Amino acid sequence: MNGQPEPGAWEKLGTQYLYRYPWLTMRQDRVRLPNGRVIDDYYIWEYPPWTNVLALTGKGHAVLIRQYRHGIGGVYWELPAGVHDKPGESLLEAAQRELLEETGFGGGTWTPWMELSANPALQNNLTCTFLAEGVEPLGPRQLDATEEISVHLVSIEELKTIVLQGEMLQSLHAAPILKYLLMLNR
């Protein structure tokens, strides 16, 4: 674009795992930069892929959830979401499972919507968001023992207000909604 060369990839010289738990895996890499400099202690958090669903009913309401997030100590608006942690399950199947488990909604037409990284400098996973249009209630929710979630159907105007007023703090959830809102106004 401006004639400058693109940055090159780093060469991994070694890896040591510091923690290996189901929800906390951290490794220390030794890397060589393209300029030859060596960094002995570059830390990476490893996570499985995450999935989000921007689910819309046939009547044009978004299916949102609210739940407490201990890291920031508050209850906030979110998209139905979860971890892709079941062997043999596709990202789409994981997203469909999470929507049904958390909200009781399913069905509709599903489209891959957006891939994002929470922090590409320090985390190895991606979040894959799906747009699910025409979802409907299919059955009871199946929450995990640690989940306390309320489900809300909100209009597109309410969805816009929630994001623009900062009531949805999770950037990996707000970004797909903002993309959707931008696409409505094209």
CSV table of C-alpha atoms in Angstrom, one decimal:
chain,number,residue,atom,x,y,z
A,1,MET,CA,0.0,0.0,0.0
A,2,ASN,CA,2.7,2.5,1.0
A,3,GLY,CA,5.7,0.6,-0.4
A,4,GLN,CA,6.9,-0.7,2.9
A,5,PRO,CA,7.6,-4.4,3.2
A,6,GLU,CA,5.2,-6.5,5.3
A,7,PRO,CA,6.4,-7.7,8.7
A,8,GLY,CA,7.6,-11.3,8.7
A,9,ALA,CA,6.7,-14.3,10.8
A,10,TRP,CA,8.6,-15.1,14.0
A,11,GLU,CA,10.5,-18.4,14.2
A,12,LYS,CA,9.6,-20.5,17.2
A,13,LEU,CA,12.8,-21.8,18.7
A,14,GLY,CA,11.2,-23.7,21.7
A,15,THR,CA,8.1,-24.0,23.8
A,16,GLN,CA,7.6,-24.8,27.5
A,17,TYR,CA,4.2,-25.3,29.0
A,18,LEU,CA,3.8,-23.5,32.4
A,19,TYR,CA,0.1,-24.4,33.1
A,20,ARG,CA,-2.0,-27.1,31.5
A,21,TYR,CA,-5.5,-27.1,32.9
A,22,PRO,CA,-8.8,-27.3,31.0
A,23,TRP,CA,-9.6,-23.6,31.3
A,24,LEU,CA,-6.0,-22.3,31.8
A,25,THR,CA,-3.2,-23.3,29.5
A,26,MET,CA,-0.2,-21.0,29.2
A,27,ARG,CA,3.0,-21.6,27.3
A,28,GLN,CA,6.3,-19.8,27.1
A,29,ASP,CA,7.8,-19.6,23.7
A,30,ARG,CA,11.4,-18.7,22.7
A,31,VAL,CA,11.2,-16.9,19.3
A,32,ARG,CA,13.5,-15.2,16.8
A,33,LEU,CA,12.2,-12.1,15.1
A,34,PRO,CA,12.9,-11.5,11.3
A,35,ASN,CA,15.6,-8.9,12.4
A,36,GLY,CA,17.4,-11.7,14.3
A,37,ARG,CA,16.5,-10.5,17.8
A,38,VAL,CA,15.6,-13.4,20.2
A,39,ILE,CA,12.9,-13.2,22.8
A,40,ASP,CA,13.3,-15.9,25.4
A,41,ASP,CA,10.1,-15.4,27.3
A,42,TYR,CA,7.1,-14.7,25.0
A,43,TYR,CA,3.9,-15.9,26.8
A,44,ILE,CA,0.8,-17.3,25.0
A,45,TRP,CA,-2.6,-18.3,26.4
A,46,GLU,CA,-4.0,-21.3,24.6
A,47,TYR,CA,-7.8,-21.6,24.3
A,48,PRO,CA,-10.1,-23.7,22.1
A,49,PRO,CA,-12.1,-21.8,19.6
A,50,TRP,CA,-15.1,-19.8,20.8
A,51,THR,CA,-18.5,-19.5,19.1
A,52,ASN,CA,-21.1,-16.7,19.2
A,53,VAL,CA,-24.6,-16.5,17.7
A,54,LEU,CA,-26.3,-13.4,16.5
A,55,ALA,CA,-29.8,-15.0,16.5
A,56,LEU,CA,-32.8,-13.3,15.0
A,57,THR,CA,-36.4,-14.5,15.3
A,58,GLY,CA,-38.8,-14.5,12.3
A,59,LYS,CA,-40.3,-11.3,13.8
A,60,GLY,CA,-36.9,-9.5,13.7
A,61,HIS,CA,-36.0,-9.7,17.4
A,62,ALA,CA,-32.5,-10.4,18.5
A,63,VAL,CA,-32.1,-13.2,21.1
A,64,LEU,CA,-29.7,-11.8,23.8
A,65,ILE,CA,-28.7,-13.1,27.1
A,66,ARG,CA,-27.6,-11.4,30.4
A,67,GLN,CA,-25.2,-13.1,32.8
A,68,TYR,CA,-22.8,-12.2,35.6
A,69,ARG,CA,-19.1,-12.0,34.6
A,70,HIS,CA,-16.9,-12.4,37.6
A,71,GLY,CA,-13.8,-11.0,35.8
A,72,ILE,CA,-15.4,-7.5,35.6
A,73,GLY,CA,-17.9,-8.1,38.4
A,74,GLY,CA,-21.1,-7.3,36.7
A,75,VAL,CA,-24.1,-8.4,34.7
A,76,TYR,CA,-24.0,-7.4,31.0
A,77,TRP,CA,-25.8,-8.1,27.7
A,78,GLU,CA,-24.2,-10.8,25.5
A,79,LEU,CA,-24.8,-12.9,22.5
A,80,PRO,CA,-25.4,-16.6,23.2
A,81,ALA,CA,-21.9,-18.1,23.1
A,82,GLY,CA,-19.6,-20.8,24.2
A,83,VAL,CA,-16.5,-23.0,23.8
A,84,HIS,CA,-15.9,-25.4,20.9
A,85,ASP,CA,-14.7,-28.2,23.2
A,86,LYS,CA,-16.5,-31.4,22.0
A,87,PRO,CA,-14.4,-33.7,19.8
A,88,GLY,CA,-15.9,-34.2,16.3
A,89,GLU,CA,-18.3,-31.2,16.6
A,90,SER,CA,-18.0,-28.5,13.9
A,91,LEU,CA,-18.0,-24.9,14.8
A,92,LEU,CA,-21.5,-24.6,13.4
A,93,GLU,CA,-22.7,-27.5,15.5
A,94,ALA,CA,-21.1,-25.9,18.6
A,95,ALA,CA,-22.9,-22.6,18.0
A,96,GLN,CA,-26.2,-24.3,17.4
A,97,ARG,CA,-25.8,-26.3,20.6
A,98,GLU,CA,-24.9,-23.2,22.6
A,99,LEU,CA,-27.9,-21.3,21.3
A,100,LEU,CA,-30.2,-24.1,22.2
A,101,GLU,CA,-28.7,-24.8,25.6
A,102,GLU,CA,-28.6,-21.2,26.7
A,103,THR,CA,-31.8,-19.9,25.2
A,104,GLY,CA,-34.0,-22.8,24.0
A,105,PHE,CA,-34.0,-21.3,20.5
A,106,GLY,CA,-32.9,-23.0,17.3
A,107,GLY,CA,-33.7,-23.7,13.7
A,108,GLY,CA,-33.6,-21.0,11.1
A,109,THR,CA,-30.9,-20.3,8.5
A,110,TRP,CA,-27.3,-20.2,9.6
A,111,THR,CA,-24.5,-18.2,8.0
A,112,PRO,CA,-20.9,-17.8,9.0
A,113,TRP,CA,-20.8,-14.1,10.0
A,114,MET,CA,-17.4,-13.1,11.4
A,115,GLU,CA,-14.1,-14.4,12.8
A,116,LEU,CA,-12.4,-12.4,15.4
A,117,SER,CA,-9.5,-12.7,17.9
A,118,ALA,CA,-9.8,-11.4,21.5
A,119,ASN,CA,-6.0,-10.7,21.6
A,120,PRO,CA,-3.9,-12.0,18.7
A,121,ALA,CA,-0.7,-11.0,20.3
A,122,LEU,CA,-1.2,-13.2,23.4
A,123,GLN,CA,-4.0,-15.8,22.6
A,124,ASN,CA,-4.0,-18.5,20.0
A,125,ASN,CA,-7.8,-18.9,19.4
A,126,LEU,CA,-10.4,-17.4,17.2
A,127,THR,CA,-14.1,-16.6,17.8
A,128,CYS,CA,-16.4,-17.6,15.1
A,129,THR,CA,-19.7,-15.8,15.0
A,130,PHE,CA,-22.7,-17.2,13.1
A,131,LEU,CA,-25.8,-15.2,12.0
A,132,ALA,CA,-28.9,-17.3,12.6
A,133,GLU,CA,-32.0,-15.9,11.0
A,134,GLY,CA,-35.6,-17.1,11.7
A,135,VAL,CA,-34.8,-18.9,14.9
A,136,GLU,CA,-37.7,-20.0,17.1
A,137,PRO,CA,-38.2,-21.5,20.6
A,138,LEU,CA,-37.6,-25.3,20.3
A,139,GLY,CA,-37.5,-26.4,23.9
A,140,PRO,CA,-36.3,-25.9,27.4
A,141,ARG,CA,-32.9,-24.4,28.2
A,142,GLN,CA,-30.1,-26.8,29.3
A,143,LEU,CA,-27.8,-24.6,31.4
A,144,ASP,CA,-24.6,-25.8,32.9
A,145,ALA,CA,-24.5,-26.0,36.7
A,146,THR,CA,-22.5,-22.7,36.9
A,147,GLU,CA,-24.7,-20.7,34.4
A,148,GLU,CA,-27.3,-18.3,35.5
A,149,ILE,CA,-28.6,-16.7,32.3
A,150,SER,CA,-31.7,-14.6,31.5
A,151,VAL,CA,-32.9,-14.6,27.9
A,152,HIS,CA,-34.3,-11.4,26.2
A,153,LEU,CA,-35.9,-10.7,22.8
A,154,VAL,CA,-35.0,-7.2,21.8
A,155,SER,CA,-35.9,-5.2,18.7
A,156,ILE,CA,-33.2,-4.1,16.3
A,157,GLU,CA,-33.5,-0.5,17.6
A,158,GLU,CA,-33.0,-1.8,21.2
A,159,LEU,CA,-30.1,-3.9,20.1
A,160,LYS,CA,-28.5,-0.7,18.6
A,161,THR,CA,-29.1,1.2,21.8
A,162,ILE,CA,-27.6,-1.6,23.9
A,163,VAL,CA,-24.3,-1.6,21.9
A,164,LEU,CA,-24.0,2.2,21.4
A,165,GLN,CA,-24.7,2.9,25.1
A,166,GLY,CA,-21.9,0.5,26.1
A,167,GLU,CA,-24.2,-2.0,27.8
A,168,MET,CA,-22.5,-4.8,26.0
A,169,LEU,CA,-18.9,-4.8,27.1
A,170,GLN,CA,-17.8,-8.0,25.3
A,171,SER,CA,-16.1,-6.7,22.2
A,172,LEU,CA,-16.3,-10.1,20.5
A,173,HIS,CA,-20.1,-9.8,20.8
A,174,ALA,CA,-20.5,-6.1,20.0
A,175,ALA,CA,-18.4,-6.3,16.7
A,176,PRO,CA,-20.7,-8.8,14.9
A,177,ILE,CA,-23.7,-6.7,15.9
A,178,LEU,CA,-22.1,-3.5,14.6
A,179,LYS,CA,-21.4,-5.3,11.4
A,180,TYR,CA,-25.0,-6.4,11.1
A,181,LEU,CA,-26.2,-2.9,11.8
A,182,LEU,CA,-23.9,-1.5,9.2
A,183,MET,CA,-25.1,-4.1,6.6
A,184,LEU,CA,-28.7,-3.0,7.3
A,185,ASN,CA,-27.9,0.5,6.2
A,186,ARG,CA,-26.1,-0.3,3.0
